mmCIF file of C-alpha atoms in Angstrom:
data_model
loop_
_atom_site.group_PDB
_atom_site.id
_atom_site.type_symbol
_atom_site.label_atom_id
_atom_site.label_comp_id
_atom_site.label_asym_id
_atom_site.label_seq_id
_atom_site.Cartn_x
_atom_site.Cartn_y
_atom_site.Cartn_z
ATOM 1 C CA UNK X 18 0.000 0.000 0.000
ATOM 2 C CA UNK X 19 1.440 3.416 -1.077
ATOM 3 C CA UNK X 20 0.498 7.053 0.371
ATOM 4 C CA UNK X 21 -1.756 7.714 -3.038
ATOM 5 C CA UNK X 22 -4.241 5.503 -1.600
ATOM 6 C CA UNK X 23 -4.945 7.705 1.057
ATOM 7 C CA UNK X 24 -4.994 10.927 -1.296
ATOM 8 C CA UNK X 25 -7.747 12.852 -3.553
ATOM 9 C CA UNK X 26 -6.268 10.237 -6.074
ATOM 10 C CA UNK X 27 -9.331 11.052 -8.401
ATOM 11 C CA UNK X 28 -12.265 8.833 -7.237
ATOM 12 C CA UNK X 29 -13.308 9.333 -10.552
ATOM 13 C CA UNK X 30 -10.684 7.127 -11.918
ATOM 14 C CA UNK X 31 -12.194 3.922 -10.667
ATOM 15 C CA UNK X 32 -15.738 5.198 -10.452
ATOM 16 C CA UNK X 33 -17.261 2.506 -11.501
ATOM 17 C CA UNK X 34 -15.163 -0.050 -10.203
ATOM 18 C CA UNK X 35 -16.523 -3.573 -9.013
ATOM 19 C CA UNK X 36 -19.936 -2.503 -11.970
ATOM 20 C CA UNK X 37 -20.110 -4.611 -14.870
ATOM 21 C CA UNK X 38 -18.748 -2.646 -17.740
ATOM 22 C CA UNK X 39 -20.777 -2.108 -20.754
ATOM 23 C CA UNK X 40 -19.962 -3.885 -24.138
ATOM 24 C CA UNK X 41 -19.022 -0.791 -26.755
ATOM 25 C CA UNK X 42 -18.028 -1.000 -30.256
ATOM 26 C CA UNK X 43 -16.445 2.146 -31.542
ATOM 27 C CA UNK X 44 -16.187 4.049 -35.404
ATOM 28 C CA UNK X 45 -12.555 4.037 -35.840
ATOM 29 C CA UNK X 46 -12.480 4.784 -39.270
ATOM 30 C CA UNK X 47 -15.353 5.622 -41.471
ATOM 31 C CA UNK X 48 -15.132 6.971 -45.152
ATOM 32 C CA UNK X 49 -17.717 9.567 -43.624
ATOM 33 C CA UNK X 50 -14.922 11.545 -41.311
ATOM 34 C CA UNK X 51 -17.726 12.998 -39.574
ATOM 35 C CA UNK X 52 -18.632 9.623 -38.097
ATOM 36 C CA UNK X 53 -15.067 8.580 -36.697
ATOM 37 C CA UNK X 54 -15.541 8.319 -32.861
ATOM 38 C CA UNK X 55 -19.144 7.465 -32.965
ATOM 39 C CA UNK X 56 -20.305 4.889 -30.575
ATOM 40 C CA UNK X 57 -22.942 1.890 -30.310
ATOM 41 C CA UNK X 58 -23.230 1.316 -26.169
ATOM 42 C CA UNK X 59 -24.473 -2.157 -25.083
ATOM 43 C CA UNK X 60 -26.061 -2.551 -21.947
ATOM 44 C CA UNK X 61 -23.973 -4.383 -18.802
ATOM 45 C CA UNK X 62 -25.178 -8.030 -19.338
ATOM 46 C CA UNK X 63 -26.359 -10.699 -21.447
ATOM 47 C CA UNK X 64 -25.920 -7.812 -24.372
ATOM 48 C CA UNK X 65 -26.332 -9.387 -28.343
ATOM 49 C CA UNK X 66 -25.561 -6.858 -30.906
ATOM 50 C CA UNK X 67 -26.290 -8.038 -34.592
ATOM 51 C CA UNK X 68 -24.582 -5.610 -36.604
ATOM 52 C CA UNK X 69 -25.134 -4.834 -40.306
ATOM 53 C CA UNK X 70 -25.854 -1.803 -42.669
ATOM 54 C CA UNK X 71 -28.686 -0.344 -40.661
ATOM 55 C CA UNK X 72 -28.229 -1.571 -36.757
ATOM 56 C CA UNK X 73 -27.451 -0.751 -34.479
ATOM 57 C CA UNK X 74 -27.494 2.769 -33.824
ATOM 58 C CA UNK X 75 -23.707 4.443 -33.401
ATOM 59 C CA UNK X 76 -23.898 8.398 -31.855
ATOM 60 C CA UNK X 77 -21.772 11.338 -30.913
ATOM 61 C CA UNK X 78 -22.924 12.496 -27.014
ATOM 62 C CA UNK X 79 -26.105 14.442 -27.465
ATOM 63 C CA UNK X 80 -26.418 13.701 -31.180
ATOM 64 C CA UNK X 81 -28.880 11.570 -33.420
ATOM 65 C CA UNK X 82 -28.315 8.225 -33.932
ATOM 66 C CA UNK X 83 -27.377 6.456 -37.306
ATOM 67 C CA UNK X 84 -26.592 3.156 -38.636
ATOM 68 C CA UNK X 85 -23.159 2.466 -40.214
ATOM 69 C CA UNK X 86 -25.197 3.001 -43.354
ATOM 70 C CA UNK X 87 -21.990 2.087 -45.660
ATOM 71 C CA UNK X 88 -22.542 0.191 -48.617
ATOM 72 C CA UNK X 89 -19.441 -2.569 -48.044
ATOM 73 C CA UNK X 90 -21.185 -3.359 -44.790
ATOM 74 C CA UNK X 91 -23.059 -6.437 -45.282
ATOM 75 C CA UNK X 92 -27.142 -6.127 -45.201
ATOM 76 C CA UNK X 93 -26.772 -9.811 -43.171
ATOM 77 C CA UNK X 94 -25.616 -9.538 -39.047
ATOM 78 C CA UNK X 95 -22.114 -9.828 -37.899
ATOM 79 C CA UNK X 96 -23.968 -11.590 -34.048
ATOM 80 C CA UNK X 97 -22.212 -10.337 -31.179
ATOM 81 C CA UNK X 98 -22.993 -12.457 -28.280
ATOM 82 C CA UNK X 99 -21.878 -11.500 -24.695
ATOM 83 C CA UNK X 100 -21.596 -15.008 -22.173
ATOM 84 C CA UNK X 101 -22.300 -15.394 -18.721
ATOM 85 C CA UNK X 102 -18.268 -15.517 -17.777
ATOM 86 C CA UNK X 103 -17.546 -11.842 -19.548
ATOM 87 C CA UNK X 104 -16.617 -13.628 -22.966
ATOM 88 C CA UNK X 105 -17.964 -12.492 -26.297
ATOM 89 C CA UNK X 106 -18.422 -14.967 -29.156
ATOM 90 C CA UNK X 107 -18.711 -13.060 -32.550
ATOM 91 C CA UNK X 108 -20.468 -15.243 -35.269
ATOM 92 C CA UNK X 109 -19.642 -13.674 -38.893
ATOM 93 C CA UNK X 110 -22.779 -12.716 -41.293
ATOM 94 C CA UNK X 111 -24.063 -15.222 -44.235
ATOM 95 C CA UNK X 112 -22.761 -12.828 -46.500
ATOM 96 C CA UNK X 113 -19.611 -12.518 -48.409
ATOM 97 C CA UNK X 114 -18.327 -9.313 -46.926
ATOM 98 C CA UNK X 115 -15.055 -9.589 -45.671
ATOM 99 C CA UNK X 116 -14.044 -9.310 -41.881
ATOM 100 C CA UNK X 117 -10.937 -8.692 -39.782
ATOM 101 C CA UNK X 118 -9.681 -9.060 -36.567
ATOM 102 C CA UNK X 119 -6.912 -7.248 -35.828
ATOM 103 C CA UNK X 120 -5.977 -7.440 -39.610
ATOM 104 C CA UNK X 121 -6.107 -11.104 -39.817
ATOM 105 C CA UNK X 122 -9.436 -12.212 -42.225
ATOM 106 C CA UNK X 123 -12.047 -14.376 -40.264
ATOM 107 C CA UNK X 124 -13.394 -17.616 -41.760
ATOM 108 C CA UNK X 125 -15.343 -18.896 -38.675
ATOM 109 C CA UNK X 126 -16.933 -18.107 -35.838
ATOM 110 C CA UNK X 127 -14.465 -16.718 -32.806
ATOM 111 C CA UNK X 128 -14.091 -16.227 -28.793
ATOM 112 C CA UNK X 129 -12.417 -13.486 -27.077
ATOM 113 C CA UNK X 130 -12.026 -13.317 -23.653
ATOM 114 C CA UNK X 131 -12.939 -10.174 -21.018
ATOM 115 C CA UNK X 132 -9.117 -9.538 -21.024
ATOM 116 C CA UNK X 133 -8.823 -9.092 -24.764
ATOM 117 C CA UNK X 134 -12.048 -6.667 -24.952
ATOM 118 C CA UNK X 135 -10.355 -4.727 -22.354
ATOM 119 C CA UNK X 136 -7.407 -4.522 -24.802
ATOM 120 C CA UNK X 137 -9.239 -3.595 -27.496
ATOM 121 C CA UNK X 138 -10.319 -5.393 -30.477
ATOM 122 C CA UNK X 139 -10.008 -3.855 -33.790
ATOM 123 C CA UNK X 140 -12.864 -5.001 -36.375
ATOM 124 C CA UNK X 141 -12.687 -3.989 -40.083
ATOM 125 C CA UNK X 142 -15.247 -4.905 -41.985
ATOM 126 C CA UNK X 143 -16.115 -4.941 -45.930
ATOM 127 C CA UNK X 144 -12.240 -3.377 -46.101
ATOM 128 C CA UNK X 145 -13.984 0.453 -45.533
ATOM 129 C CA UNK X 146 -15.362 0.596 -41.704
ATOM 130 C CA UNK X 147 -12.936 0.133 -38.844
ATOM 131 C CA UNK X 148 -14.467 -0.393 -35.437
ATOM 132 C CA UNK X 149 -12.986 -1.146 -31.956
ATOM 133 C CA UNK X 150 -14.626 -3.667 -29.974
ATOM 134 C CA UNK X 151 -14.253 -2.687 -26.041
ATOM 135 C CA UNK X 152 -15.541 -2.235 -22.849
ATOM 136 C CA UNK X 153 -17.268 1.502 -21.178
ATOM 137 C CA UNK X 154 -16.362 1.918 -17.515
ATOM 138 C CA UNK X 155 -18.820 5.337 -17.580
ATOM 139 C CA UNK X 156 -21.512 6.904 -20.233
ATOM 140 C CA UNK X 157 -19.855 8.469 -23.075
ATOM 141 C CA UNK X 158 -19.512 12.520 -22.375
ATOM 142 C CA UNK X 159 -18.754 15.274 -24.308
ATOM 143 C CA UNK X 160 -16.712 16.710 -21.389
ATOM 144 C CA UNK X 161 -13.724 18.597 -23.951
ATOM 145 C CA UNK X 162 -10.924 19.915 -23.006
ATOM 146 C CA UNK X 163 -8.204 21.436 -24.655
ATOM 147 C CA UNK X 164 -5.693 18.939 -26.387
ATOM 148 C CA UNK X 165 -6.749 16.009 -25.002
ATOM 149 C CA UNK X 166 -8.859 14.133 -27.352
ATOM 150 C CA UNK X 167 -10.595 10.558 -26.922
ATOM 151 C CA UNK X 168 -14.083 9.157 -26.621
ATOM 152 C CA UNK X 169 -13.123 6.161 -24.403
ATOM 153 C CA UNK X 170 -13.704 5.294 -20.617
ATOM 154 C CA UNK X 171 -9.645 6.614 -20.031
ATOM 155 C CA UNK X 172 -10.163 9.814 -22.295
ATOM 156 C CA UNK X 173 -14.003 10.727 -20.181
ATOM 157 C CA UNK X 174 -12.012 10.056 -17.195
ATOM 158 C CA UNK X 175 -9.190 11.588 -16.698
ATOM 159 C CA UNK X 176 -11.023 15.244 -18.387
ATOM 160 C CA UNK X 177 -13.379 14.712 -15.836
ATOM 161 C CA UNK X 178 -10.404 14.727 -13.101
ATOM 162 C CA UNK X 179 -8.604 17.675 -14.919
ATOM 163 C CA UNK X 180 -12.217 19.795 -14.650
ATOM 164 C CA UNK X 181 -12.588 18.559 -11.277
ATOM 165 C CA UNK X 182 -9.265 19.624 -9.913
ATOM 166 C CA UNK X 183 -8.777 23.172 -12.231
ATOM 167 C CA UNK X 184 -10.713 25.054 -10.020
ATOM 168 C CA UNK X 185 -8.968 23.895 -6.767
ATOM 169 C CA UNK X 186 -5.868 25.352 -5.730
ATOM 170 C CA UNK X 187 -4.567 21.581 -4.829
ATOM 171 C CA UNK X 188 -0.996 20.539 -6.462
ATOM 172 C CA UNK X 189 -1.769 17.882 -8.871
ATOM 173 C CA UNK X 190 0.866 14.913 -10.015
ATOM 174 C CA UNK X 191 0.612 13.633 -13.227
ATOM 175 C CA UNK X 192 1.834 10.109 -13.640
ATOM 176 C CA UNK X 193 2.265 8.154 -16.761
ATOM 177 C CA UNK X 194 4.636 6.983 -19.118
ATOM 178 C CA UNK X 195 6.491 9.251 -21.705
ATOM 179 C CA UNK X 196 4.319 10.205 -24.749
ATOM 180 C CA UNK X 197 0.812 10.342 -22.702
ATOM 181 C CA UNK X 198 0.412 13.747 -22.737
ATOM 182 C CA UNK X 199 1.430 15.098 -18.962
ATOM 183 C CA UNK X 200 2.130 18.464 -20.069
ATOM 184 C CA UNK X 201 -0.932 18.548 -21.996
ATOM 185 C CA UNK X 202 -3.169 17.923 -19.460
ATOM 186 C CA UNK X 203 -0.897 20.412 -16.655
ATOM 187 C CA UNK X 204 -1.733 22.940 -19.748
ATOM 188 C CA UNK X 205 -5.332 22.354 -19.477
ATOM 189 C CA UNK X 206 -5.521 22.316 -15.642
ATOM 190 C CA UNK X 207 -4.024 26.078 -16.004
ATOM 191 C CA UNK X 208 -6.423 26.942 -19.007
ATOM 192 C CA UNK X 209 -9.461 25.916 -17.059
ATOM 193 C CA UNK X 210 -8.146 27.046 -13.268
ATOM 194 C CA UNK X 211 -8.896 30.590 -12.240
ATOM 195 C CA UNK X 212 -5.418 31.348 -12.676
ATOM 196 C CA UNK X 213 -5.826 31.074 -16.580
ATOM 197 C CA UNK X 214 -4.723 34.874 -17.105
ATOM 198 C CA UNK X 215 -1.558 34.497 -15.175
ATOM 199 C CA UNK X 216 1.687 32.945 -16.075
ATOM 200 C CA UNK X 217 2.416 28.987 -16.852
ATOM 201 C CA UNK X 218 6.276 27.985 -16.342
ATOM 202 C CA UNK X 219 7.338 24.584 -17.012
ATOM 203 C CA UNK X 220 10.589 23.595 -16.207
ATOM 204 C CA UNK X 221 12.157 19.350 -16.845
ATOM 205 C CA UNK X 222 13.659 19.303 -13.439
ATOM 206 C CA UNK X 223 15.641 16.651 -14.842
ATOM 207 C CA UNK X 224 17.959 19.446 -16.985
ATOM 208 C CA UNK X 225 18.550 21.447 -13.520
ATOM 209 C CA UNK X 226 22.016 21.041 -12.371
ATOM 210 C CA UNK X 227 22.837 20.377 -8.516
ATOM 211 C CA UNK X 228 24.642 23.441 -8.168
ATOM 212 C CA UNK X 229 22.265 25.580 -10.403
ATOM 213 C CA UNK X 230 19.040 24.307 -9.674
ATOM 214 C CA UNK X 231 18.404 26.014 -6.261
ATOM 215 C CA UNK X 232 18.914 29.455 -7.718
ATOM 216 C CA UNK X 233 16.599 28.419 -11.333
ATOM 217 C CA UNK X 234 13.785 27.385 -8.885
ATOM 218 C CA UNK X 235 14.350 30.212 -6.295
ATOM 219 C CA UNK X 236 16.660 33.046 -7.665
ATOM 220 C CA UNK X 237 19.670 34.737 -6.139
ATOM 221 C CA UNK X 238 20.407 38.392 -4.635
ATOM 222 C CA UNK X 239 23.297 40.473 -6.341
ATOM 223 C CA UNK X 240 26.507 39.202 -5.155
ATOM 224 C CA UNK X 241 25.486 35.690 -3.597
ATOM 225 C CA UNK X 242 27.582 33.360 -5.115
ATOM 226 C CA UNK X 243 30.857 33.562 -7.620
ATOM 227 C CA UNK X 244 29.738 34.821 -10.864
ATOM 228 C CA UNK X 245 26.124 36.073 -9.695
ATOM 229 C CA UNK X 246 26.704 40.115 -10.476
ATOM 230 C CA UNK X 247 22.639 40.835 -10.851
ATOM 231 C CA UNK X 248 20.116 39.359 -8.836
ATOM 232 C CA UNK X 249 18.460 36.184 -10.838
ATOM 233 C CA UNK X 250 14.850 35.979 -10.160
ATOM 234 C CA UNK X 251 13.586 32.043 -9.710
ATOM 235 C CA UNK X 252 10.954 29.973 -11.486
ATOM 236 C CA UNK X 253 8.691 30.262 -8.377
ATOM 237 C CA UNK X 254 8.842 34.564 -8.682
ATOM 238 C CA UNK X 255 7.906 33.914 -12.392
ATOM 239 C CA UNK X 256 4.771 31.609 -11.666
ATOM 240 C CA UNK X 257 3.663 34.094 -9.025
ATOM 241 C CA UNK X 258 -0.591 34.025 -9.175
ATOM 242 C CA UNK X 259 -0.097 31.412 -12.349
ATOM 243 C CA UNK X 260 0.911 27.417 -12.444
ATOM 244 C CA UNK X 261 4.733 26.257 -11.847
ATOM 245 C CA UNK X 262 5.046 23.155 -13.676
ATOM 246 C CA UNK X 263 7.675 20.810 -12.841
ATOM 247 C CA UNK X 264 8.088 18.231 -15.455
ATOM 248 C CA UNK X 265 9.990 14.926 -14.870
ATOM 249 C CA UNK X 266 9.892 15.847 -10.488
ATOM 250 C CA UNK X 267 11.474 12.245 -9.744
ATOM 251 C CA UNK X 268 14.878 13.987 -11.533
ATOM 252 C CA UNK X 269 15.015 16.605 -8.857
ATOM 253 C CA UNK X 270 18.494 17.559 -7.038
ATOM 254 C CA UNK X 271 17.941 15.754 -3.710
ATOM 255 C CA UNK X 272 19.443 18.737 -2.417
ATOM 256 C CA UNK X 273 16.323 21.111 -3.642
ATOM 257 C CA UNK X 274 13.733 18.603 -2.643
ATOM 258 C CA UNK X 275 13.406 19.492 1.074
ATOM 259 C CA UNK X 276 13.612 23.638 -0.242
ATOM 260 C CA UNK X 277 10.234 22.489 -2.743
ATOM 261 C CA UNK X 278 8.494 20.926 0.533
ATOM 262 C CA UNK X 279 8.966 24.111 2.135
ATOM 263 C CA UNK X 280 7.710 25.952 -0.746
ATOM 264 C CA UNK X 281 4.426 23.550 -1.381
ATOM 265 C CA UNK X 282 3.373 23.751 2.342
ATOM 266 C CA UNK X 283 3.505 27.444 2.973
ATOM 267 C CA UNK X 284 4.434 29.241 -0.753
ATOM 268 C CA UNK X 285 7.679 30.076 1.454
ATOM 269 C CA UNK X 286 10.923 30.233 -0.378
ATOM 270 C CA UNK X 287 14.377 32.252 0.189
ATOM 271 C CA UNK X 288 16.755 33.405 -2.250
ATOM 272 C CA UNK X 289 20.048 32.500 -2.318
ATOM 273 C CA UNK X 290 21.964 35.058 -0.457
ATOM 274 C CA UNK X 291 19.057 36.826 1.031
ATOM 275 C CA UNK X 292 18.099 37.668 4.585
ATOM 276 C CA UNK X 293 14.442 36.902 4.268
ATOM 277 C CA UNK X 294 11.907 35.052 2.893
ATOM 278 C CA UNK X 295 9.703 35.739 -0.070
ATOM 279 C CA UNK X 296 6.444 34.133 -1.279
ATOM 280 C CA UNK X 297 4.906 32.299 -4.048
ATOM 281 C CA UNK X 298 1.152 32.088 -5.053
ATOM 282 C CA UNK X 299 2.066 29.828 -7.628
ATOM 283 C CA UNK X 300 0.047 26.509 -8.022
ATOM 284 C CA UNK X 301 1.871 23.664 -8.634
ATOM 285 C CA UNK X 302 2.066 21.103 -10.680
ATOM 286 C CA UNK X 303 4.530 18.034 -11.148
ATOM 287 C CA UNK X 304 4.880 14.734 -13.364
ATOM 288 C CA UNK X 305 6.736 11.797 -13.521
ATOM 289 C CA UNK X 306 7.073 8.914 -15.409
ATOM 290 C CA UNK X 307 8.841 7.349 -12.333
ATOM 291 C CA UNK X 308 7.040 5.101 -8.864
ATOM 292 C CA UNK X 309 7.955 7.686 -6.847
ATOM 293 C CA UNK X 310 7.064 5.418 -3.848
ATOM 294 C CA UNK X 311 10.205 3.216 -4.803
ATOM 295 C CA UNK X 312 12.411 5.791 -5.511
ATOM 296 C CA UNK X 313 14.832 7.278 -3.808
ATOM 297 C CA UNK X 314 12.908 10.374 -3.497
ATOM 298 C CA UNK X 315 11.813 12.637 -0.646
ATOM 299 C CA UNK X 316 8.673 10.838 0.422
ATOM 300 C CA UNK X 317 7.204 13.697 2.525
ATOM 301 C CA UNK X 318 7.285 15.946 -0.879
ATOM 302 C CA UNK X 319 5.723 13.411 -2.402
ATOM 303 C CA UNK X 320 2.924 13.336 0.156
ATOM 304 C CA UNK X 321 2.623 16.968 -0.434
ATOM 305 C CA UNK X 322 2.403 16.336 -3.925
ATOM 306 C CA UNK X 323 -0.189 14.098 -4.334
ATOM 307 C CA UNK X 324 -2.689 16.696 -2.807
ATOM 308 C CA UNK X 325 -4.453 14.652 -6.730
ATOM 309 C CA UNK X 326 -2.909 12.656 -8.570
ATOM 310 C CA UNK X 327 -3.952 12.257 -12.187
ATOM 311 C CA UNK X 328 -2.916 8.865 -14.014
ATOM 312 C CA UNK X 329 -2.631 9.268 -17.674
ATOM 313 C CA UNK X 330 -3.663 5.988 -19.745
ATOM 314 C CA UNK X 331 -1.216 4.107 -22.083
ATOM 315 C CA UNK X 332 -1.699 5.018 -25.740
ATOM 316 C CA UNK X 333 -2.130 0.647 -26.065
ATOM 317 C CA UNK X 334 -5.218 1.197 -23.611
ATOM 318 C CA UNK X 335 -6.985 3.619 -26.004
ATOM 319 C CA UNK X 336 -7.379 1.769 -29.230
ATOM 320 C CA UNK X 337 -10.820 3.458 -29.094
ATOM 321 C CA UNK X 338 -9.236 6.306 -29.417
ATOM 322 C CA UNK X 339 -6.982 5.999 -32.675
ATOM 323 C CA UNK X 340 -9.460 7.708 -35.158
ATOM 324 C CA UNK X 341 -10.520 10.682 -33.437
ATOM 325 C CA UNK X 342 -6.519 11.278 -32.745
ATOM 326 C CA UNK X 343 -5.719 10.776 -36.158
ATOM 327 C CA UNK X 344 -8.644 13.204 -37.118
ATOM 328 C CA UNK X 345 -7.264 15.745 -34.816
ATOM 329 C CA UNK X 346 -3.350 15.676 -35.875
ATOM 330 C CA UNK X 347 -4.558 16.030 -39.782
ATOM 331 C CA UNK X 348 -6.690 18.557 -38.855
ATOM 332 C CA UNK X 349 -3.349 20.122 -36.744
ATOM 333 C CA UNK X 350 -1.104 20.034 -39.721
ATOM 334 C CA UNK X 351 -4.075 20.929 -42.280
ATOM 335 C CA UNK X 352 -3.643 17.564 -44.187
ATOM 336 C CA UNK X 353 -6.624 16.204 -45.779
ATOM 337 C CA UNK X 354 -5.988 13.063 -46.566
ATOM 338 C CA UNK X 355 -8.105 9.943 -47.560
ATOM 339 C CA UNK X 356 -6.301 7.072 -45.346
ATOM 340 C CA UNK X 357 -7.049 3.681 -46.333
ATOM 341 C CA UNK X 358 -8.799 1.234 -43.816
ATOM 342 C CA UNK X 359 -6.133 -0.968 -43.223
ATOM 343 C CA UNK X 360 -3.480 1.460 -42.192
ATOM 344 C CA UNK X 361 -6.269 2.311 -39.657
ATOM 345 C CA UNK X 362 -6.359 -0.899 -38.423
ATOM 346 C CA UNK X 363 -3.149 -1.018 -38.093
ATOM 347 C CA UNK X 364 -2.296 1.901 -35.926
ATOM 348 C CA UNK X 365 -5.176 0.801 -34.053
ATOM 349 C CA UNK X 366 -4.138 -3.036 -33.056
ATOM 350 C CA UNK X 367 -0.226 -1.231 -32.628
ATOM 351 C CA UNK X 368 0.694 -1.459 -28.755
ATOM 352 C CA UNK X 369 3.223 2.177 -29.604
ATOM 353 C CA UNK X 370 5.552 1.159 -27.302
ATOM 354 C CA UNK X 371 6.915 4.859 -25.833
ATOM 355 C CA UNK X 372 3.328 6.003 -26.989
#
């Protein structure tokens, strides 16, 4: 047992723990773009789904329903069938319309387990509709927020976190692997705080020196060390009444950890070389890609820290979430392009190691 089970760890990230999750199939890939992220939401048990041209019903939060309504989907039903122990059989349509699994054609009837719904299954069918067959922990919401894109259970849940924690003046950790988007969501939790119109500064703690990193975090007066002819102002002067966001924290100088704890408990700092303290209104953030609880790092910071703690998901653990990702970074870069299924399908069954 670690100290984050005792912390504002967002009780929205296991919300719906110990419920039955509910049986989801996902538009991946649609040659209507509009329709990519669309969703068909089964109910929690004993759920069939016979899907074909006009059922069921796939939907955008708040939006009207439609049917996949392509003409390479097969008028016959695909038969989705989910079994008393969590498995799903999937029986393939009297039809010759071609069906993948994870890019590998199916010629009979197959099984997969709860475990491999939770991973994500990537259908393609008639070579021109890519769907992901998975399982909702919550309702699908249209809950946005800036950069961080998804329709998934992961995606809903950790924008409900960020809007639940933006308006508090709490420091939040961000924990995750490289590549899931930590400083995207500290960005957000400064766009939506009430500290939007002051300053964000982000510093990798990891590029701070032992003997520098005291006076980058907390500046210097005139004269205080060899070599310091002006006063240096810190990070935490610059983040005054904004966000102060400290990227890769489990890299900090052991030697400016107990200074930070200081700092986080009373917004008390001192300059190098001066004679009294200052203050900081800066909020703070932090992230790490690191257990913190194993490392050799100051534990009572990290108790400080974890005022809520924000864990984002695995790029593997969103295969939901491929289309609507790839929509957005074309859209980003202003590329229109007509991607074929398969390379879809692909990207979508990848596990992106590094995300």
């Amino acid at each position: 047992m670690t100290y984050s089970d005792f912390t504002l760890t967002s009780p929205l990230y296991d919300l719906e723990n110990g419920a039955a999750p509910l049986l989801t199939l996902t538009i991946v890939w649609h040659p209507d773009r509009a329709r990519i992220g669309e969703q068909f939401v089964g109910g929690a048990g004993g759920d069939v789904i016979e899907l074909n041209r006009f059922a069921p019903l796939f939907m955008h939060p708040g939006r009207e329903g439609l049917p996949l309504g392509h003409g390479g989907i097969s008028r016959q039903p695909l038969r989705l069938v989910r079994e008393a122990d969590e498995r799903v059989s999937m029986t393939l349509p009297a039809s010759p319309m071609a069906v993948e699994v994870n890019g590998r054609v199916l010629t009979h009837p197959i099984h997969f387990s709860a475990a491999q719904i939770a991973e994500g299954q990537i259908l393609t069918l008639g070579r021109a509709v890519v769907l992901c067959l998975h399982w909702m922990q919550r309702l699908p919401a249209p809950n946005t927020v800036p950069g961080l894109v998804g329709v998934g259970s992961a995606s809903i849940g950790v924008r409900e976190q960020i809007h639940m924690v933006a308006r508090t003046s709490l420091p939040v950790l961000l924990v995750g692997e490289t590549g899931t988007g930590k400083e995207i969501a500290a960005r957000a939790i400064h766009a939506l705080s009430g500290r939007a119109q002051g300053p964000l500064v982000a510093v990798n703690m990891a590029a701070l020196g032992e003997a520098t990193a005291t006076a980058e975090l907390f500046g210097a007066v005139e004269g205080a060390y060899p070599g310091a002819g002006a006063a240096r102002e810190g990070l935490f002067a610059q983040a005054d009444g904004g966000t102060l966001f400290l990227d890769e924290i489990g890299n900090a100088p052991a030697a400016v950890q107990p200074m930070l704890l200081r700092a986080i408990e009373g917004g008390d700092y001192r300059p190098i070389g001066a004679s009294e303290d200052r203050r900081s209104r800066a909020r703070l953030i932090a992230a790490s890609d690191q257990d913190l609880d194993a490392a050799a790092f100051n534990q009572a910071l990290l108790h400080r820290l974890e005022g809520f703690v924000i864990r984002m998901p695995l790029l593997r653990q969103r295969r939901e979430d491929v289309g609507v990702l790839i929509v957005d970074l074309l859209k980003q870069q202003g590329i229109d392009a007509d991607l074929p299924a398969a390379l879809v399908a692909e990207l979508a069954a990848h596990d992106w190691p590094g995300n």
